[in-house]
MMTF fields as JSON, N, C-alpha, C and O atoms, coordinates in Angstrom:
{
  "mmtfVersion": "1.0.0",
  "mmtfProducer": "UNKNOWN",
  "numBonds": 519,
  "numAtoms": 520,
  "numGroups": 130,
  "numChains": 1,
  "numModels": 1,
  "chainsPerModel": [1],
  "groupsPerChain": [130],
  "chainIdList": ["A"],
  "bondAtomList": [4, 2, 8, 6, 12, 10, 16, 14, 20, 18, 24, 22, 28, 26, 32, 30, 36, 34, 40, 38, 44, 42, 48, 46, 52, 50, 56, 54, 60, 58, 64, 62, 68, 66, 72, 70, 76, 74, 80, 78, 84, 82, 88, 86, 92, 90, 96, 94, 100, 98, 104, 102, 108, 106, 112, 110, 116, 114, 120, 118, 124, 122, 128, 126, 132, 130, 136, 134, 140, 138, 144, 142, 148, 146, 152, 150, 156, 154, 160, 158, 164, 162, 168, 166, 172, 170, 176, 174, 180, 178, 184, 182, 188, 186, 192, 190, 196, 194, 200, 198, 204, 202, 208, 206, 212, 210, 216, 214, 220, 218, 224, 222, 228, 226, 232, 230, 236, 234, 240, 238, 244, 242, 248, 246, 252, 250, 256, 254, 260, 258, 264, 262, 268, 266, 272, 270, 276, 274, 280, 278, 284, 282, 288, 286, 292, 290, 296, 294, 300, 298, 304, 302, 308, 306, 312, 310, 316, 314, 320, 318, 324, 322, 328, 326, 332, 330, 336, 334, 340, 338, 344, 342, 348, 346, 352, 350, 356, 354, 360, 358, 364, 362, 368, 366, 372, 370, 376, 374, 380, 378, 384, 382, 388, 386, 392, 390, 396, 394, 400, 398, 404, 402, 408, 406, 412, 410, 416, 414, 420, 418, 424, 422, 428, 426, 432, 430, 436, 434, 440, 438, 444, 442, 448, 446, 452, 450, 456, 454, 460, 458, 464, 462, 468, 466, 472, 470, 476, 474, 480, 478, 484, 482, 488, 486, 492, 490, 496, 494, 500, 498, 504, 502, 508, 506, 512, 510, 516, 514],
  "bondOrderList": [1, 1, 1, 1, 1, 1, 1, 1, 1, 1, 1, 1, 1, 1, 1, 1, 1, 1, 1, 1, 1, 1, 1, 1, 1, 1, 1, 1, 1, 1, 1, 1, 1, 1, 1, 1, 1, 1, 1, 1, 1, 1, 1, 1, 1, 1, 1, 1, 1, 1, 1, 1, 1, 1, 1, 1, 1, 1, 1, 1, 1, 1, 1, 1, 1, 1, 1, 1, 1, 1, 1, 1, 1, 1, 1, 1, 1, 1, 1, 1, 1, 1, 1, 1, 1, 1, 1, 1, 1, 1, 1, 1, 1, 1, 1, 1, 1, 1, 1, 1, 1, 1, 1, 1, 1, 1, 1, 1, 1, 1, 1, 1, 1, 1, 1, 1, 1, 1, 1, 1, 1, 1, 1, 1, 1, 1, 1, 1, 1],
  "groupList": [{"groupName": "UNK", "atomNameList": ["N", "CA", "C", "O"], "elementList": ["N", "C", "C", "O"], "formalChargeList": [0, 0, 0, 0], "bondAtomList": [1, 0, 2, 1, 3, 2], "bondOrderList": [1, 1, 2], "singleLetterCode": "X", "chemCompType": "L-PEPTIDE LINKING"}],
  "groupTypeList": [0, 0, 0, 0, 0, 0, 0, 0, 0, 0, 0, 0, 0, 0, 0, 0, 0, 0, 0, 0, 0, 0, 0, 0, 0, 0, 0, 0, 0, 0, 0, 0, 0, 0, 0, 0, 0, 0, 0, 0, 0, 0, 0, 0, 0, 0, 0, 0, 0, 0, 0, 0, 0, 0, 0, 0, 0, 0, 0, 0, 0, 0, 0, 0, 0, 0, 0, 0, 0, 0, 0, 0, 0, 0, 0, 0, 0, 0, 0, 0, 0, 0, 0, 0, 0, 0, 0, 0, 0, 0, 0, 0, 0, 0, 0, 0, 0, 0, 0, 0, 0, 0, 0, 0, 0, 0, 0, 0, 0, 0, 0, 0, 0, 0, 0, 0, 0, 0, 0, 0, 0, 0, 0, 0, 0, 0, 0, 0, 0, 0],
  "groupIdList": [1, 2, 3, 4, 5, 6, 7, 8, 9, 10, 11, 12, 13, 14, 15, 16, 17, 18, 19, 20, 21, 22, 23, 24, 25, 26, 27, 28, 29, 30, 31, 32, 33, 34, 35, 36, 37, 38, 39, 40, 41, 42, 43, 44, 45, 46, 47, 48, 49, 50, 51, 52, 53, 54, 55, 56, 57, 58, 59, 60, 61, 62, 63, 64, 65, 66, 67, 68, 69, 70, 71, 72, 73, 74, 75, 76, 77, 78, 79, 80, 81, 82, 83, 84, 85, 86, 87, 88, 89, 90, 91, 92, 93, 94, 95, 96, 97, 98, 99, 100, 101, 102, 103, 104, 105, 106, 107, 108, 109, 110, 111, 112, 113, 114, 115, 116, 117, 118, 119, 120, 121, 122, 123, 124, 125, 126, 127, 128, 129, 130],
  "secStructList": [7, 7, 6, 6, 1, 1, 7, 7, 7, 7, 2, 2, 2, 2, 2, 2, 2, 2, 2, 6, 6, 6, 7, 7, 7, 7, 7, 7, 6, 6, 7, 7, 7, 2, 2, 2, 2, 2, 2, 2, 2, 2, 2, 2, 2, 6, 6, 1, 2, 2, 2, 2, 2, 2, 2, 2, 2, 2, 6, 7, 4, 4, 4, 4, 6, 6, 7, 2, 2, 2, 2, 2, 2, 2, 2, 2, 2, 2, 2, 2, 2, 2, 4, 4, 4, 6, 3, 3, 3, 3, 3, 3, 6, 6, 3, 3, 3, 3, 3, 3, 7, 1, 1, 7, 7, 7, 7, 7, 1, 1, 7, 7, 7, 7, 2, 2, 2, 2, 2, 2, 2, 2, 6, 6, 6, 7, 7, 7, 7, 7],
  "xCoordList": [-45.457, -45.546, -44.637, -43.868, -44.704, -43.976, -42.524, -42.107, -41.759, -40.356, -40.205, -39.238, -41.181, -41.232, -41.283, -40.99, -41.642, -41.774, -43.058, -43.084, -44.127, -45.4, -45.453, -45.847, -45.061, -45.121, -44.327, -44.499, -43.474, -42.745, -43.704, -44.429, -43.705, -44.516, -43.613, -42.918, -43.63, -42.894, -43.563, -44.651, -42.924, -43.504, -44.929, -45.808, -45.203, -46.576, -47.569, -48.712, -47.129, -48.033, -48.294, -49.39, -47.305, -47.466, -48.455, -49.307, -48.335, -49.275, -50.689, -51.621, -50.862, -52.192, -52.734, -53.921, -51.861, -52.276, -52.89, -53.967, -52.209, -52.722, -53.87, -54.743, -53.89, -55.034, -56.308, -57.394, -56.185, -57.337, -57.862, -58.982, -57.054, -57.454, -57.938, -58.19, -58.068, -58.63, -57.69, -58.117, -56.434, -55.501, -55.663, -56.294, -55.099, -55.176, -53.789, -53.586, -52.844, -51.466, -51.185, -51.906, -50.138, -49.662, -48.155, -47.469, -47.674, -46.255, -45.553, -46.033, -44.431, -43.68, -42.354, -41.909, -41.725, -40.427, -40.555, -41.548, -39.546, -39.556, -40.308, -40.46, -40.779, -41.497, -40.52, -39.387, -40.944, -40.034, -39.72, -40.32, -38.792, -38.491, -39.75, -40.625, -39.821, -40.994, -41.143, -42.258, -40.014, -40.025, -40.646, -41.536, -40.18, -40.692, -42.17, -42.973, -42.524, -43.92, -44.824, -45.876, -44.409, -45.205, -45.35, -46.452, -44.265, -44.337, -45.284, -46.061, -45.227, -46.11, -47.575, -48.431, -47.857, -49.251, -49.762, -50.903, -48.938, -49.356, -49.608, -50.538, -48.796, -49.003, -50.343, -51.02, -50.727, -51.991, -53.214, -54.257, -53.103, -54.271, -54.284, -55.254, -53.225, -53.169, -54.369, -54.656, -55.058, -56.209, -57.499, -58.505, -57.496, -58.7, -59.116, -58.326, -60.352, -60.769, -59.909, -59.831, -59.268, -58.406, -57.227, -56.737, -56.765, -55.669, -56.128, -55.386, -57.349, -57.887, -57.916, -57.526, -58.381, -58.454, -57.065, -56.856, -56.121, -54.731, -54.184, -53.544, -54.439, -53.968, -54.66, -54.016, -55.972, -56.711, -56.161, -55.968, -55.913, -55.386, -53.984, -53.654, -53.173, -51.804, -51.794, -50.985, -52.693, -52.725, -53.792, -54.117, -54.334, -55.386, -54.888, -53.897, -55.568, -55.119, -55.027, -54.269, -55.782, -55.708, -54.309, -53.921, -53.556, -52.184, -51.172, -49.977, -51.66, -50.761, -51.16, -50.939, -51.739, -52.126, -50.876, -49.862, -50.968, -49.827, -48.811, -47.792, -49.083, -48.141, -48.883, -48.495, -49.927, -50.753, -49.948, -50.152, -49.044, -48.212, -47.353, -47.145, -46.857, -46.077, -46.953, -46.515, -48.187, -49.135, -49.36, -49.305, -49.611, -49.858, -48.649, -48.809, -47.458, -46.243, -46.123, -45.762, -46.421, -46.376, -47.381, -47.079, -48.572, -49.594, -49.104, -49.259, -48.519, -48.0, -46.934, -46.936, -46.028, -44.981, -45.583, -45.171, -46.55, -47.194, -47.934, -47.95, -48.543, -49.305, -48.432, -48.944, -47.149, -46.258, -46.286, -46.127, -46.485, -46.548, -47.929, -48.049, -48.968, -50.333, -50.66, -51.539, -49.97, -50.266, -50.232, -50.998, -49.364, -49.24, -50.435, -50.637, -51.229, -52.487, -53.681, -54.834, -53.386, -54.396, -55.281, -56.501, -54.649, -55.323, -54.503, -53.303, -55.161, -54.429, -55.206, -56.435, -54.461, -55.045, -55.327, -54.501, -56.5, -56.848, -57.269, -57.934, -56.87, -57.304, -58.28, -57.969, -59.459, -60.463, -60.713, -61.479, -60.052, -60.077, -59.602, -58.429, -60.504, -60.098, -60.396, -60.221, -60.843, -61.189, -60.133, -59.642, -59.797, -58.872, -59.68, -60.426, -59.529, -60.256, -59.369, -58.163, -60.003, -59.288, -59.969, -61.186, -59.181, -59.715, -59.15, -57.938, -60.04, -59.633, -59.206, -59.882, -58.091, -57.561, -57.864, -57.918, -58.058, -58.29, -56.99, -56.979, -55.907, -54.604, -53.565, -53.837, -52.402, -51.325, -50.832, -50.402, -50.898, -50.436, -49.183, -49.205, -48.095, -46.846, -46.471, -46.273, -46.375, -46.014, -44.503, -43.765, -44.048, -42.608, -41.961, -40.736, -42.786, -42.238, -41.994, -41.773, -42.032, -41.835, -43.17, -44.184, -43.188, -44.445, -44.94, -44.16, -46.24, -46.836, -47.231, -47.708, -47.024, -47.41, -48.918, -49.586, -49.447, -50.857, -51.007, -50.016, -52.225, -52.474, -51.904, -51.293, -52.107, -51.609, -50.086, -49.502, -49.438, -47.976, -47.442, -46.459, -48.092, -47.684, -47.808, -46.868, -48.963, -49.189, -48.215, -47.675, -48.002, -47.075, -45.667, -44.997, -45.221, -43.885, -43.77, -42.769, -44.761, -44.702, -44.829, -44.289, -45.536, -45.801, -45.128, -45.58, -44.077, -43.36, -42.818, -42.892, -42.284, -41.638, -42.513, -41.997, -43.803, -44.708, -45.19, -45.675, -45.047, -45.494, -46.789, -46.798, -47.868, -49.182, -49.511, -50.617, -48.605, -48.882, -48.697, -49.038, -48.195, -47.892, -49.092, -48.977],
  "yCoordList": [44.984, 46.272, 46.329, 47.28, 45.375, 45.434, 45.084, 43.933, 46.107, 45.895, 44.752, 43.991, 44.655, 43.64, 42.216, 41.274, 42.041, 40.693, 40.039, 38.838, 40.831, 40.236, 39.927, 38.829, 40.878, 40.674, 41.787, 42.963, 41.419, 42.437, 43.066, 42.361, 44.391, 45.092, 46.012, 46.864, 45.831, 46.728, 48.1, 48.238, 49.111, 50.457, 50.478, 51.015, 49.904, 49.907, 49.173, 49.604, 48.07, 47.338, 48.128, 48.068, 48.856, 49.697, 50.827, 51.14, 51.434, 52.487, 51.918, 52.548, 50.735, 50.12, 49.809, 49.998, 49.331, 49.025, 50.263, 50.184, 51.395, 52.616, 53.236, 53.872, 53.067, 53.555, 52.812, 53.39, 51.55, 50.782, 51.352, 51.048, 52.174, 52.809, 54.244, 54.967, 54.653, 55.966, 56.987, 58.097, 56.648, 57.578, 57.499, 56.577, 58.453, 58.479, 58.782, 59.798, 57.898, 58.094, 57.277, 56.332, 57.657, 56.859, 56.703, 57.554, 55.605, 55.296, 55.752, 55.499, 56.417, 56.858, 57.459, 57.318, 58.141, 58.76, 59.791, 60.514, 59.849, 60.794, 60.294, 61.014, 59.054, 58.466, 58.321, 57.882, 58.685, 58.566, 57.103, 56.198, 56.88, 55.5, 54.875, 55.573, 53.568, 52.872, 53.174, 53.32, 53.267, 53.553, 54.923, 55.05, 55.944, 57.309, 57.37, 57.952, 56.768, 56.76, 56.127, 56.671, 54.98, 54.274, 55.115, 55.234, 55.698, 56.545, 57.719, 58.05, 58.351, 59.489, 59.063, 59.752, 57.94, 57.47, 57.041, 57.337, 56.357, 55.94, 57.151, 57.142, 58.188, 59.413, 60.055, 60.598, 59.996, 60.608, 59.837, 60.437, 58.523, 57.742, 57.455, 56.898, 57.826, 57.591, 58.245, 59.421, 57.48, 58.003, 57.997, 58.535, 57.403, 57.343, 55.885, 54.976, 55.661, 54.283, 53.61, 52.382, 54.41, 53.823, 53.078, 52.112, 53.508, 52.795, 51.404, 50.433, 51.303, 49.988, 49.073, 47.908, 49.611, 48.813, 48.45, 47.351, 49.356, 49.087, 47.893, 47.008, 47.879, 46.773, 45.478, 44.434, 45.541, 44.34, 43.812, 42.607, 44.717, 44.296, 43.707, 42.73, 44.291, 43.808, 42.391, 41.561, 42.116, 40.813, 39.877, 38.872, 40.181, 39.346, 37.916, 37.698, 36.942, 35.553, 35.049, 34.12, 35.644, 35.203, 35.427, 34.761, 36.354, 36.607, 35.667, 35.736, 34.79, 33.909, 32.438, 31.645, 32.079, 30.686, 29.813, 30.058, 28.805, 27.929, 28.514, 27.886, 29.733, 30.395, 31.012, 32.074, 30.362, 30.919, 31.082, 32.051, 30.161, 30.313, 31.566, 32.261, 31.853, 33.079, 34.306, 35.276, 34.265, 35.361, 35.579, 36.711, 34.506, 34.636, 35.226, 36.006, 34.86, 35.418, 36.915, 37.7, 37.312, 38.731, 39.542, 40.649, 38.988, 39.67, 39.818, 40.876, 38.761, 38.803, 39.886, 40.634, 39.974, 40.999, 42.397, 43.309, 42.57, 43.872, 44.312, 45.495, 43.359, 43.682, 44.252, 44.932, 43.994, 44.585, 46.108, 46.791, 46.641, 48.091, 48.637, 49.707, 47.897, 48.345, 48.286, 49.009, 47.441, 47.236, 48.535, 48.702, 49.448, 50.699, 51.62, 52.568, 51.34, 52.064, 51.243, 51.616, 50.12, 49.198, 48.608, 48.525, 48.206, 47.528, 46.318, 46.245, 45.376, 44.293, 43.8, 43.869, 43.303, 42.689, 41.239, 40.571, 40.754, 39.355, 38.712, 39.333, 37.467, 36.691, 35.639, 34.826, 35.67, 34.641, 33.931, 34.397, 32.801, 32.062, 32.974, 33.344, 33.347, 34.175, 35.654, 36.454, 36.029, 37.423, 38.075, 37.48, 39.312, 40.11, 41.214, 41.933, 41.343, 42.374, 42.982, 42.741, 43.77, 44.478, 44.216, 44.038, 44.193, 44.01, 45.1, 45.305, 45.797, 46.818, 46.105, 45.186, 46.527, 45.911, 46.777, 48.002, 46.148, 46.869, 47.441, 48.486, 46.737, 47.176, 46.857, 46.121, 47.406, 47.141, 45.719, 45.365, 44.904, 43.521, 43.397, 43.656, 43.001, 42.816, 41.352, 40.809, 40.723, 39.312, 39.193, 39.747, 38.477, 38.331, 37.393, 37.32, 36.679, 35.739, 34.363, 33.402, 34.261, 32.973, 32.246, 32.852, 30.968, 30.231, 30.149, 29.977, 30.275, 30.195, 28.754, 28.037, 28.352, 27.006, 26.914, 27.861, 25.759, 25.51, 25.249, 25.057, 25.243, 25.002, 23.649, 23.532, 22.633, 21.296, 21.254, 20.608, 21.943, 21.977, 22.685, 22.248, 23.778, 24.521, 23.641, 23.546, 23.0, 22.158, 20.985, 20.638, 20.387, 19.262, 19.691, 18.984, 20.825, 21.31, 21.672, 21.34, 22.335, 22.817, 21.695, 21.792, 20.64, 19.585, 18.261, 17.2, 18.314, 17.11, 16.335, 15.107, 17.015, 16.35, 16.294, 16.114, 16.443, 16.405, 14.968, 14.332, 14.473, 13.123, 13.229, 13.761, 12.737, 12.835, 11.609, 11.529, 10.662, 9.433, 9.589, 8.665, 10.667, 10.809, 10.983, 11.114],
  "zCoordList": [-127.954, -127.31, -126.091, -125.947, -125.245, -123.987, -124.26, -124.128, -124.645, -125.013, -126.012, -125.974, -126.901, -127.958, -127.419, -128.155, -126.166, -125.623, -126.114, -126.383, -126.23, -126.602, -128.092, -128.485, -128.914, -130.36, -131.032, -130.708, -131.951, -132.708, -133.713, -134.415, -133.776, -134.764, -135.577, -135.024, -136.87, -137.761, -137.712, -137.152, -138.291, -138.316, -138.837, -138.162, -140.037, -140.556, -139.645, -139.496, -139.04, -138.139, -136.86, -136.302, -136.404, -135.217, -135.5, -134.668, -136.678, -137.08, -137.119, -136.619, -137.707, -137.781, -136.388, -136.122, -135.5, -134.13, -133.473, -132.882, -133.576, -132.946, -133.738, -133.148, -135.057, -135.827, -135.427, -135.454, -135.06, -134.564, -133.246, -132.834, -132.592, -131.329, -131.542, -130.578, -132.803, -133.086, -133.694, -134.011, -133.865, -134.503, -136.02, -136.536, -136.714, -138.174, -138.733, -139.397, -138.459, -138.884, -140.139, -140.459, -140.833, -141.959, -141.812, -141.245, -142.334, -142.225, -143.493, -144.598, -143.339, -144.507, -144.098, -142.959, -145.064, -144.811, -143.698, -143.617, -142.85, -141.743, -140.525, -139.539, -140.597, -139.466, -138.3, -138.5, -137.077, -135.926, -135.621, -136.202, -134.722, -134.322, -133.728, -133.214, -133.807, -133.259, -131.777, -131.277, -131.072, -129.635, -129.368, -128.526, -130.083, -129.903, -130.272, -129.544, -131.401, -131.852, -130.798, -130.465, -130.28, -129.267, -128.007, -127.472, -127.527, -126.327, -126.53, -125.635, -127.697, -127.977, -127.991, -127.437, -128.618, -128.698, -127.321, -126.963, -126.562, -125.218, -124.329, -123.523, -124.464, -123.679, -124.034, -123.161, -125.309, -125.737, -125.251, -124.989, -125.128, -124.703, -123.205, -122.691, -122.505, -121.062, -120.382, -120.606, -119.556, -118.825, -119.618, -119.155, -120.801, -121.634, -121.824, -121.569, -122.27, -122.562, -123.637, -123.694, -124.481, -125.513, -124.895, -125.48, -123.726, -123.066, -122.644, -122.794, -122.116, -121.755, -122.977, -122.901, -124.103, -125.327, -125.824, -126.337, -125.677, -126.061, -125.275, -125.842, -123.984, -123.139, -123.54, -123.639, -123.771, -124.199, -125.529, -125.694, -126.465, -127.769, -127.643, -128.316, -126.794, -126.604, -126.046, -126.46, -125.104, -124.445, -125.008, -124.376, -126.163, -126.739, -126.94, -127.637, -126.337, -126.456, -127.899, -128.177, -128.811, -130.207, -130.782, -131.742, -130.205, -130.647, -129.992, -130.276, -129.113, -128.359, -128.499, -127.584, -129.627, -129.846, -129.717, -130.369, -128.876, -128.622, -127.662, -127.374, -127.154, -126.238, -125.045, -124.559, -124.582, -123.503, -122.22, -121.489, -121.933, -120.727, -120.825, -119.83, -122.017, -122.232, -121.999, -121.38, -122.494, -122.273, -120.783, -120.304, -120.055, -118.617, -117.891, -116.952, -118.316, -117.717, -118.032, -117.156, -119.267, -119.638, -118.824, -118.379, -118.634, -117.828, -116.392, -115.783, -115.86, -114.488, -114.347, -113.37, -115.313, -115.279, -115.392, -114.675, -116.283, -116.489, -115.23, -114.893, -114.543, -113.333, -112.218, -111.328, -112.248, -111.244, -111.335, -110.323, -112.532, -112.719, -112.371, -111.773, -112.748, -112.459, -110.975, -110.504, -110.241, -108.82, -108.032, -107.083, -108.41, -107.663, -107.877, -107.118, -108.914, -109.138, -108.655, -108.871, -107.997, -107.465, -108.569, -108.426, -109.659, -110.761, -111.171, -110.905, -111.818, -112.45, -113.661, -113.707, -114.636, -115.821, -115.47, -114.85, -115.869, -115.627, -116.946, -117.775, -117.118, -118.283, -117.801, -116.931, -118.381, -118.113, -119.433, -120.276, -119.591, -120.852, -121.983, -122.019, -122.921, -124.064, -123.853, -124.773, -122.661, -122.387, -121.503, -120.544, -121.852, -121.055, -120.394, -121.058, -119.084, -118.346, -117.28, -117.22, -116.451, -115.394, -114.066, -114.005, -113.008, -111.663, -110.768, -110.709, -110.072, -109.108, -107.834, -107.372, -107.273, -106.063, -104.853, -104.957, -103.72, -102.47, -101.912, -101.262, -102.178, -101.682, -102.75, -103.699, -102.585, -103.532, -103.312, -102.214, -104.366, -104.304, -105.149, -106.352, -104.516, -105.242, -105.157, -104.07, -106.304, -106.373, -106.253, -107.068, -105.245, -105.014, -106.017, -106.11, -106.765, -107.729, -107.144, -107.881, -105.821, -105.174, -105.109, -104.761, -105.435, -105.364, -103.922, -102.986, -103.772, -102.439, -102.16, -103.039, -100.922, -100.523, -100.42, -100.007, -100.801, -100.547, -99.047, -98.343, -98.575, -97.153, -96.73, -95.668, -97.561, -97.23, -97.194, -96.325, -98.138, -98.149, -96.911, -96.312, -96.531, -95.341, -94.099, -93.309, -93.924, -92.745, -92.715, -91.665, -93.863, -93.937, -93.533, -92.78, -94.018, -93.7, -92.22, -91.585, -91.669, -90.291, -89.268, -88.166, -89.629, -88.648, -89.007, -88.576, -89.773, -90.187, -88.993, -88.976, -88.011, -86.88, -85.635, -84.532, -85.785, -84.634, -84.449, -85.385, -83.222, -82.907, -82.123, -81.013, -82.677, -82.044, -81.195, -80.66, -81.054, -80.312, -78.815, -78.075, -78.344, -76.921, -76.078, -74.859]
}
């Protein structure tokens, strides 16, 4: 779904994906491009519980067996967009859920130092023997 990073879906598989969310489409001649079809369906479910289910289905860990690190990276990238609505997707083992944020959190992509790493770096040249 996410620019085909998560999983490639052919036209029939894309139709089935959205039919599982309550649509009743069929794939055949004259079917729009997968991109157009996806945009139209996402616009229709935006703001509904079906969008939550769409996100859960897209990030379902069962679709990422042997690729959990890839899943976590996709979730992290997706959360950059949700952050402006003060939401984020969270994975707890095999469950995908949502967390409401108090403020907009934007991950800079740079690893954060642990407390010990910070203290070690800041006090490397401090001599306590004086």
